[in-house]
Structures are given as C-alpha cells and as structure tokens.
PDB file of C-alpha atoms in Angstrom:
ATOM      1  CA  LYS H   1     160.402 116.116  71.555  1.00 65.00           C
ATOM      2  CA  ALA H   2     157.745 115.500  68.233  1.00 79.00           C
ATOM      3  CA  GLY H   3     154.923 113.007  69.404  1.00 93.00           C
ATOM      4  CA  VAL H   4     153.479 110.507  67.301  1.00 96.00           C
ATOM      5  CA  THR H   5     152.397 111.107  63.910  1.00 97.00           C
ATOM      6  CA  GLN H   6     149.853 109.488  61.824  1.00 97.00           C
ATOM      7  CA  THR H   7     148.985 110.067  58.136  1.00 96.00           C
ATOM      8  CA  PRO H   8     147.267 110.155  56.816  1.00 97.00           C
ATOM      9  CA  ARG H   9     144.412 111.902  59.137  1.00 96.00           C
ATOM     10  CA  TYR H  10     141.372 110.997  56.620  1.00 96.00           C
ATOM     11  CA  LEU H  11     140.684 108.795  54.089  1.00 96.00           C
ATOM     12  CA  ILE H  12     137.242 107.477  52.103  1.00 97.00           C
ATOM     13  CA  LYS H  13     137.984 104.947  50.342  1.00 97.00           C
ATOM     14  CA  THR H  14     135.302 102.157  48.857  1.00 97.00           C
ATOM     15  CA  ARG H  15     134.686  98.433  49.460  1.00 97.00           C
ATOM     16  CA  GLY H  16     136.754  96.354  48.343  1.00 97.00           C
ATOM     17  CA  GLN H  17     139.159  98.459  48.639  1.00 97.00           C
ATOM     18  CA  GLN H  18     142.667  98.269  50.275  1.00 97.00           C
ATOM     19  CA  VAL H  19     144.068 101.515  52.323  1.00 98.00           C
ATOM     20  CA  THR H  20     147.753 101.610  54.214  1.00 98.00           C
ATOM     21  CA  LEU H  21     148.099 103.844  56.979  1.00 98.00           C
ATOM     22  CA  SER H  22     151.487 105.318  58.705  1.00 98.00           C
ATOM     23  CA  CYS H  23     152.754 105.792  62.196  1.00 98.00           C
ATOM     24  CA  SER H  24     156.179 107.804  62.560  1.00 97.00           C
ATOM     25  CA  PRO H  25     156.853 106.972  66.956  1.00 97.00           C
ATOM     26  CA  ILE H  26     158.323 109.769  69.404  1.00 96.00           C
ATOM     27  CA  SER H  27     161.945 109.672  68.926  1.00 94.00           C
ATOM     28  CA  GLY H  28     163.567 106.803  70.970  1.00 92.00           C
ATOM     29  CA  HIS H  29     160.353 104.379  71.093  1.00 93.00           C
ATOM     30  CA  ARG H  30     161.185 101.265  69.384  1.00 92.00           C
ATOM     31  CA  SER H  31     157.045 100.118  70.252  1.00 93.00           C
ATOM     32  CA  VAL H  32     154.790 100.598  68.106  1.00 96.00           C
ATOM     33  CA  SER H  33     150.866  99.452  68.615  1.00 96.00           C
ATOM     34  CA  TRP H  34     148.276  99.707  66.423  1.00 97.00           C
ATOM     35  CA  TYR H  35     144.060 100.261  67.934  1.00 96.00           C
ATOM     36  CA  GLN H  36     140.525  99.979  66.640  1.00 96.00           C
ATOM     37  CA  GLN H  37     138.396 102.591  67.998  1.00 93.00           C
ATOM     38  CA  THR H  38     134.609 101.670  67.035  1.00 88.00           C
ATOM     39  CA  PRO H  39     131.537 103.456  68.841  1.00 80.00           C
ATOM     40  CA  GLY H  40     131.157 101.509  71.686  1.00 72.00           C
ATOM     41  CA  GLN H  41     133.818  99.315  71.001  1.00 76.00           C
ATOM     42  CA  GLY H  42     136.382 100.538  72.780  1.00 82.00           C
ATOM     43  CA  LEU H  43     139.924 100.318  71.599  1.00 91.00           C
ATOM     44  CA  GLN H  44     140.574  96.877  69.844  1.00 93.00           C
ATOM     45  CA  PHE H  45     144.100  96.069  69.672  1.00 93.00           C
ATOM     46  CA  LEU H  46     145.257  94.910  66.140  1.00 96.00           C
ATOM     47  CA  PHE H  47     149.008  93.951  66.958  1.00 94.00           C
ATOM     48  CA  GLU H  48     152.290  95.160  68.348  1.00 93.00           C
ATOM     49  CA  TYR H  49     155.744  95.653  66.801  1.00 94.00           C
ATOM     50  CA  PHE H  50     159.129  95.986  67.888  1.00 92.00           C
ATOM     51  CA  SER H  51     162.373  95.904  66.509  1.00 91.00           C
ATOM     52  CA  GLU H  52     160.287  95.280  63.099  1.00 94.00           C
ATOM     53  CA  THR H  53     158.658  91.851  64.336  1.00 93.00           C
ATOM     54  CA  GLN H  54     155.149  91.377  65.403  1.00 93.00           C
ATOM     55  CA  ARG H  55     154.677  90.820  69.141  1.00 89.00           C
ATOM     56  CA  ASN H  56     151.344  90.600  70.042  1.00 89.00           C
ATOM     57  CA  LYS H  57     148.162  89.984  67.371  1.00 92.00           C
ATOM     58  CA  GLY H  58     144.695  90.667  68.946  1.00 92.00           C
ATOM     59  CA  ASN H  59     141.665  89.013  67.041  1.00 91.00           C
ATOM     60  CA  PHE H  60     141.195  90.719  63.833  1.00 95.00           C
ATOM     61  CA  PRO H  61     141.163  88.395  60.371  1.00 95.00           C
ATOM     62  CA  GLY H  62     144.364  88.590  58.773  1.00 95.00           C
ATOM     63  CA  ARG H  63     143.084  90.911  56.399  1.00 97.00           C
ATOM     64  CA  PHE H  64     144.842  93.734  58.186  1.00 97.00           C
ATOM     65  CA  SER H  65     148.638  93.168  58.673  1.00 97.00           C
ATOM     66  CA  GLY H  66     151.667  95.455  59.153  1.00 97.00           C
ATOM     67  CA  ARG H  67     154.640  96.580  59.560  1.00 97.00           C
ATOM     68  CA  GLN H  68     157.510  97.895  61.093  1.00 97.00           C
ATOM     69  CA  PHE H  69     160.822  99.184  59.440  1.00 96.00           C
ATOM     70  CA  SER H  70     164.011  99.722  61.094  1.00 95.00           C
ATOM     71  CA  ASN H  71     163.880 103.049  61.654  1.00 94.00           C
ATOM     72  CA  SER H  72     160.570 102.109  63.768  1.00 95.00           C
ATOM     73  CA  ARG H  73     158.499 103.817  61.397  1.00 97.00           C
ATOM     74  CA  SER H  74     155.355 101.249  60.408  1.00 98.00           C
ATOM     75  CA  GLU H  75     151.791 101.145  58.651  1.00 98.00           C
ATOM     76  CA  MET H  76     148.950  99.019  58.766  1.00 97.00           C
ATOM     77  CA  ASN H  77     147.372  97.650  55.943  1.00 98.00           C
ATOM     78  CA  VAL H  78     143.427  96.724  54.961  1.00 97.00           C
ATOM     79  CA  SER H  79     143.143  94.809  52.751  1.00 94.00           C
ATOM     80  CA  THR H  80     139.806  94.123  50.861  1.00 96.00           C
ATOM     81  CA  LEU H  81     138.140  95.966  53.241  1.00 97.00           C
ATOM     82  CA  GLU H  82     134.321  96.382  54.444  1.00 96.00           C
ATOM     83  CA  LEU H  83     131.719  98.730  55.781  1.00 96.00           C
ATOM     84  CA  GLY H  84     132.653  97.707  59.165  1.00 94.00           C
ATOM     85  CA  ASP H  85     136.131  98.787  59.169  1.00 96.00           C
ATOM     86  CA  SER H  86     135.219 102.475  59.251  1.00 96.00           C
ATOM     87  CA  ALA H  87     136.764 103.499  62.268  1.00 95.00           C
ATOM     88  CA  LEU H  88     139.164 105.602  63.556  1.00 95.00           C
ATOM     89  CA  TYR H  89     142.716 103.805  64.100  1.00 97.00           C
ATOM     90  CA  LEU H  90     145.301 104.739  66.119  1.00 97.00           C
ATOM     91  CA  CYS H  91     148.759 103.841  66.858  1.00 97.00           C
ATOM     92  CA  ALA H  92     151.090 104.576  70.184  1.00 96.00           C
ATOM     93  CA  SER H  93     154.407 104.262  70.592  1.00 95.00           C
ATOM     94  CA  SER H  94     155.975 103.086  73.737  1.00 92.00           C
ATOM     95  CA  ARG H  95     159.339 102.187  75.492  1.00 88.00           C
ATOM     96  CA  TRP H  96     160.670  98.403  76.539  1.00 81.00           C
ATOM     97  CA  THR H  97     162.834  99.270  79.703  1.00 79.00           C
ATOM     98  CA  ALA H  98     164.234  96.500  81.328  1.00 76.00           C
ATOM     99  CA  GLY H  99     161.772  93.969  79.568  1.00 74.00           C
ATOM    100  CA  TYR H 100     158.587  96.144  80.523  1.00 77.00           C
ATOM    101  CA  GLN H 101     156.341  97.890  78.278  1.00 78.00           C
ATOM    102  CA  GLU H 102     156.730 101.793  79.584  1.00 83.00           C
ATOM    103  CA  THR H 103     152.934 103.861  79.072  1.00 89.00           C
ATOM    104  CA  GLN H 104     151.967 104.516  75.491  1.00 91.00           C
ATOM    105  CA  TYR H 105     151.106 107.311  73.810  1.00 94.00           C
ATOM    106  CA  PHE H 106     149.270 108.178  70.898  1.00 96.00           C
ATOM    107  CA  GLY H 107     148.531 110.188  67.730  1.00 96.00           C
ATOM    108  CA  PRO H 108     146.535 111.506  66.571  1.00 95.00           C
ATOM    109  CA  GLY H 109     144.399 108.898  64.440  1.00 96.00           C
ATOM    110  CA  THR H 110     143.353 108.614  60.815  1.00 96.00           C
ATOM    111  CA  ARG H 111     139.677 107.961  60.398  1.00 95.00           C
ATOM    112  CA  LEU H 112     138.578 105.920  57.777  1.00 96.00           C
ATOM    113  CA  LEU H 113     135.466 105.640  55.649  1.00 96.00           C
ATOM    114  CA  VAL H 114     134.205 103.428  53.777  1.00 97.00           C
ATOM    115  CA  LEU H 115     131.383 103.229  51.242  1.00 96.00           C
TER     116      LEU H 115
ATOM    117  CA  ASP R   1     136.174  88.879  76.816  1.00 69.00           C
ATOM    118  CA  GLN R   2     136.379  92.305  77.650  1.00 83.00           C
ATOM    119  CA  GLN R   3     139.122  92.302  80.251  1.00 92.00           C
ATOM    120  CA  VAL R   4     138.900  95.869  81.375  1.00 94.00           C
ATOM    121  CA  LYS R   5     135.564  97.659  82.121  1.00 94.00           C
ATOM    122  CA  GLN R   6     133.938 100.372  82.439  1.00 95.00           C
ATOM    123  CA  ASN R   7     130.517 100.441  83.202  1.00 92.00           C
ATOM    124  CA  SER R   8     129.383 103.561  83.120  1.00 94.00           C
ATOM    125  CA  PRO R   9     129.124 104.732  79.877  1.00 93.00           C
ATOM    126  CA  SER R  10     129.002 108.140  80.815  1.00 96.00           C
ATOM    127  CA  LEU R  11     129.327 111.185  83.788  1.00 97.00           C
ATOM    128  CA  SER R  12     127.375 114.508  84.925  1.00 97.00           C
ATOM    129  CA  VAL R  13     129.055 116.467  87.597  1.00 98.00           C
ATOM    130  CA  GLN R  14     129.286 120.119  88.574  1.00 98.00           C
ATOM    131  CA  GLU R  15     131.744 122.288  88.359  1.00 97.00           C
ATOM    132  CA  GLY R  16     134.372 122.355  91.537  1.00 97.00           C
ATOM    133  CA  ARG R  17     132.831 118.697  92.642  1.00 97.00           C
ATOM    134  CA  ILE R  18     134.585 115.332  92.413  1.00 98.00           C
ATOM    135  CA  SER R  19     134.481 112.830  89.271  1.00 98.00           C
ATOM    136  CA  ILE R  20     134.705 109.139  90.025  1.00 98.00           C
ATOM    137  CA  LEU R  21     135.449 107.186  87.196  1.00 98.00           C
ATOM    138  CA  ASN R  22     135.339 103.732  88.189  1.00 98.00           C
ATOM    139  CA  CYS R  23     136.740 100.789  86.367  1.00 97.00           C
ATOM    140  CA  ASP R  24     137.126  96.679  86.455  1.00 97.00           C
ATOM    141  CA  TYR R  25     139.218  94.130  85.221  1.00 97.00           C
ATOM    142  CA  THR R  26     139.485  90.344  85.192  1.00 96.00           C
ATOM    143  CA  ASN R  27     142.780  89.266  84.863  1.00 93.00           C
ATOM    144  CA  SER R  28     144.997  88.767  88.171  1.00 93.00           C
ATOM    145  CA  MET R  29     148.141  88.954  85.915  1.00 92.00           C
ATOM    146  CA  PHE R  30     146.856  92.962  85.356  1.00 94.00           C
ATOM    147  CA  ASP R  31     149.998  95.140  87.259  1.00 92.00           C
ATOM    148  CA  TYR R  32     150.431  98.060  85.463  1.00 93.00           C
ATOM    149  CA  PHE R  33     146.859 100.247  85.121  1.00 95.00           C
ATOM    150  CA  LEU R  34     146.870 103.701  83.290  1.00 95.00           C
ATOM    151  CA  TRP R  35     144.219 106.034  82.658  1.00 97.00           C
ATOM    152  CA  TYR R  36     143.964 107.922  79.567  1.00 97.00           C
ATOM    153  CA  LYS R  37     142.096 111.334  78.314  1.00 97.00           C
ATOM    154  CA  LYS R  38     140.855 111.480  75.063  1.00 94.00           C
ATOM    155  CA  TYR R  39     138.485 114.587  73.155  1.00 92.00           C
ATOM    156  CA  PRO R  40     136.563 114.184  69.563  1.00 86.00           C
ATOM    157  CA  ALA R  41     139.019 113.437  66.859  1.00 79.00           C
ATOM    158  CA  GLU R  42     141.876 113.535  69.201  1.00 87.00           C
ATOM    159  CA  GLY R  43     143.959 110.348  70.130  1.00 92.00           C
ATOM    160  CA  PRO R  44     143.824 109.333  73.963  1.00 94.00           C
ATOM    161  CA  THR R  45     146.310 111.260  75.844  1.00 94.00           C
ATOM    162  CA  PHE R  46     148.156 109.541  78.759  1.00 94.00           C
ATOM    163  CA  LEU R  47     146.944 111.733  82.308  1.00 96.00           C
ATOM    164  CA  ILE R  48     148.045 108.877  85.117  1.00 96.00           C
ATOM    165  CA  SER R  49     149.349 105.695  85.633  1.00 94.00           C
ATOM    166  CA  ILE R  50     149.430 103.323  89.205  1.00 96.00           C
ATOM    167  CA  SER R  51     151.724  99.773  89.000  1.00 92.00           C
ATOM    168  CA  SER R  52     150.625  96.862  91.159  1.00 93.00           C
ATOM    169  CA  ILE R  53     152.997  97.418  94.146  1.00 93.00           C
ATOM    170  CA  LYS R  54     150.890 101.373  95.321  1.00 95.00           C
ATOM    171  CA  ASP R  55     147.259 101.177  96.174  1.00 95.00           C
ATOM    172  CA  LYS R  56     147.297 105.006  95.411  1.00 97.00           C
ATOM    173  CA  ASN R  57     149.799 107.549  93.078  1.00 97.00           C
ATOM    174  CA  GLU R  58     148.891 111.159  93.057  1.00 97.00           C
ATOM    175  CA  ASP R  59     149.187 113.820  90.672  1.00 96.00           C
ATOM    176  CA  GLY R  60     147.792 117.522  90.844  1.00 97.00           C
ATOM    177  CA  ARG R  61     144.293 117.388  90.307  1.00 97.00           C
ATOM    178  CA  PHE R  62     144.102 113.679  89.169  1.00 98.00           C
ATOM    179  CA  THR R  63     144.467 110.580  92.278  1.00 98.00           C
ATOM    180  CA  VAL R  64     143.883 107.125  90.482  1.00 98.00           C
ATOM    181  CA  PHE R  65     143.427 104.608  93.147  1.00 98.00           C
ATOM    182  CA  LEU R  66     144.306 100.511  92.765  1.00 98.00           C
ATOM    183  CA  ASN R  67     142.526  97.800  94.697  1.00 97.00           C
ATOM    184  CA  LYS R  68     143.851  94.234  94.112  1.00 96.00           C
ATOM    185  CA  SER R  69     141.782  92.334  95.968  1.00 96.00           C
ATOM    186  CA  ALA R  70     137.941  93.753  94.520  1.00 97.00           C
ATOM    187  CA  LYS R  71     139.987  94.059  90.856  1.00 97.00           C
ATOM    188  CA  HIS R  72     139.135  97.753  91.099  1.00 97.00           C
ATOM    189  CA  LEU R  73     140.156 101.182  90.386  1.00 97.00           C
ATOM    190  CA  SER R  74     139.148 104.594  89.922  1.00 98.00           C
ATOM    191  CA  LEU R  75     140.377 107.630  88.960  1.00 98.00           C
ATOM    192  CA  HIS R  76     139.461 111.031  91.099  1.00 98.00           C
ATOM    193  CA  ILE R  77     139.499 114.570  90.231  1.00 98.00           C
ATOM    194  CA  VAL R  78     139.619 117.015  92.244  1.00 97.00           C
ATOM    195  CA  PRO R  79     137.898 119.730  92.027  1.00 97.00           C
ATOM    196  CA  SER R  80     136.576 118.764  88.478  1.00 98.00           C
ATOM    197  CA  GLN R  81     136.497 121.567  85.810  1.00 97.00           C
ATOM    198  CA  PRO R  82     134.562 121.955  82.263  1.00 96.00           C
ATOM    199  CA  GLY R  83     137.531 121.198  80.227  1.00 95.00           C
ATOM    200  CA  ASP R  84     138.084 117.921  82.122  1.00 97.00           C
ATOM    201  CA  SER R  85     134.476 117.182  79.799  1.00 97.00           C
ATOM    202  CA  ALA R  86     136.272 114.238  77.369  1.00 97.00           C
ATOM    203  CA  VAL R  87     135.872 110.421  77.404  1.00 96.00           C
ATOM    204  CA  TYR R  88     138.025 108.633  79.800  1.00 97.00           C
ATOM    205  CA  PHE R  89     139.816 105.375  79.489  1.00 96.00           C
ATOM    206  CA  CYS R  90     141.502 102.419  81.720  1.00 97.00           C
ATOM    207  CA  ALA R  91     144.251 100.044  81.061  1.00 95.00           C
ATOM    208  CA  ALA R  92     145.748  97.315  82.226  1.00 95.00           C
ATOM    209  CA  SER R  93     148.362  95.446  81.664  1.00 91.00           C
ATOM    210  CA  ALA R  94     150.580  92.239  82.594  1.00 89.00           C
ATOM    211  CA  ARG R  95     153.823  93.520  82.077  1.00 81.00           C
ATOM    212  CA  ILE R  96     155.958  91.085  83.194  1.00 71.00           C
ATOM    213  CA  VAL R  97     154.375  88.724  80.448  1.00 69.00           C
ATOM    214  CA  GLY R  98     154.754  90.900  77.956  1.00 67.00           C
ATOM    215  CA  ASN R  99     151.198  91.465  77.283  1.00 74.00           C
ATOM    216  CA  GLN R 100     149.560  94.389  75.185  1.00 85.00           C
ATOM    217  CA  PHE R 101     147.868  96.862  76.799  1.00 90.00           C
ATOM    218  CA  TYR R 102     143.592  95.841  77.468  1.00 92.00           C
ATOM    219  CA  PHE R 103     141.786  99.215  77.334  1.00 93.00           C
ATOM    220  CA  GLY R 104     138.606  99.601  78.270  1.00 93.00           C
ATOM    221  CA  THR R 105     135.939 100.939  76.893  1.00 92.00           C
ATOM    222  CA  GLY R 106     135.172 104.203  78.069  1.00 94.00           C
ATOM    223  CA  THR R 107     133.410 106.615  80.365  1.00 96.00           C
ATOM    224  CA  SER R 108     132.223 110.496  79.147  1.00 96.00           C
ATOM    225  CA  LEU R 109     132.418 112.727  81.464  1.00 98.00           C
ATOM    226  CA  THR R 110     130.809 116.255  81.309  1.00 98.00           C
ATOM    227  CA  VAL R 111     131.589 118.856  83.791  1.00 97.00           C
ATOM    228  CA  ILE R 112     128.602 121.436  83.658  1.00 97.00           C
ATOM    229  CA  PRO R 113     129.761 125.535  84.676  1.00 94.00           C
TER     230      PRO R 113
END
C-alpha cells in the first residue's frame, strides 16, 4: 500500500509570496492533518480535515489555510509568507473508526525556505 | 501551552544497552499515546502505541509504559542499536472527544557503537 505523499519536497520563496503544498493520503484514509516543524518546537498542529471539512484547528494565523478534496487529497496554502514560516511542513493521514482517530502516518514533508 | 513534554532534548546510550525515553503530559483526558521516530529530512515513522486501558505494550525491542497517575509514559529500547539513532517524538490524543494529536518537542537519541 502506498504511503502518504507530499509535493513538492522542497520550495524556496521570498517574503510576501504565497505557497501551496499538496498531500495525498494513504488509500482509505479520510483524515488529513498538517503540522509545522521548526527546530526546538516539535510538531505544531495546523489543522485537520475529514471528509472535506475542517475538524480541528491549531493556533496559527489566518494566513495558513487548507482544504480537502472529495478524493481525500489535501492542500495547504500560506499567503504573505514571512521569514518565520521557513519550516518542514508535514502531512499525516489516518482513519476514523467508530468515532476514534486511529494512528497517524506521516509523509516525507515539504521543506519550505522563505528568503 | 505544551500539553505533552519531553524534557530531555538528547540522550546518548552505548550499543546493546537500554535506551529510556520519557514523556509527560498534563491533560487527564488523553487516552491514546504514540511514539514516532524521525530521521533527518524524513517524516516521522510510527513506532508503537498504547491506549489508556493498558499500562504496557511491547513490539519487539520496543516497549511503552504508561503511568496514568503520574501522567507519564516512557519508551524502552532493548537492546539499543546504532540504527536507532534518531529523534523520538511522543504524541497523545483525547480520542473520545475527537481531539487532535499533541506532540512533544522530541528527544534526540544517539546510540554509540
């Protein structure tokens, strides 16, 4: 079974630009979560989508947004990029079974560098 | 507010010995706990999980212990191997309320040959 895939793997942008990252979950997984990882900060939760609806949201500004499509693929968008947005962005997919979220499986991440 | 904490940023262990990685949490609603391993430039890889109805779960060289009264969990790796050198993250979720997963800041394990 194919794992979680993320594209692109690397991105370089300049301040003020916007960026869109893509995530394809494991087949059969309807939940997709996004995380930001920066050195010393661990994994900071951005949001989770399930069946095209945002189910949970972390404490990030409105410049960070996402969506999910009917095939469970998800995109994350960051507008008006700032230097502090440089990070590894990770996507994770999971199943929900009997009302419980099962284990999350991660993609390889997208490394974003903002200059 | 960091609900899941890993207070040791790094740990060094000799090959063949036991590695013990610790994790503390503050939310008493958490009922599902996981450990992930992460190599540089890769996404975290799921290692082992435990639900709050258990206090121990084993999978090969990896054992997770849960002490609910102390709000503490630990990952034991026995015997440690050089390939275990990576960053280890613990995560927790209050599954019953449909919450997100909360992650610790990670512990970098170095296994010395």
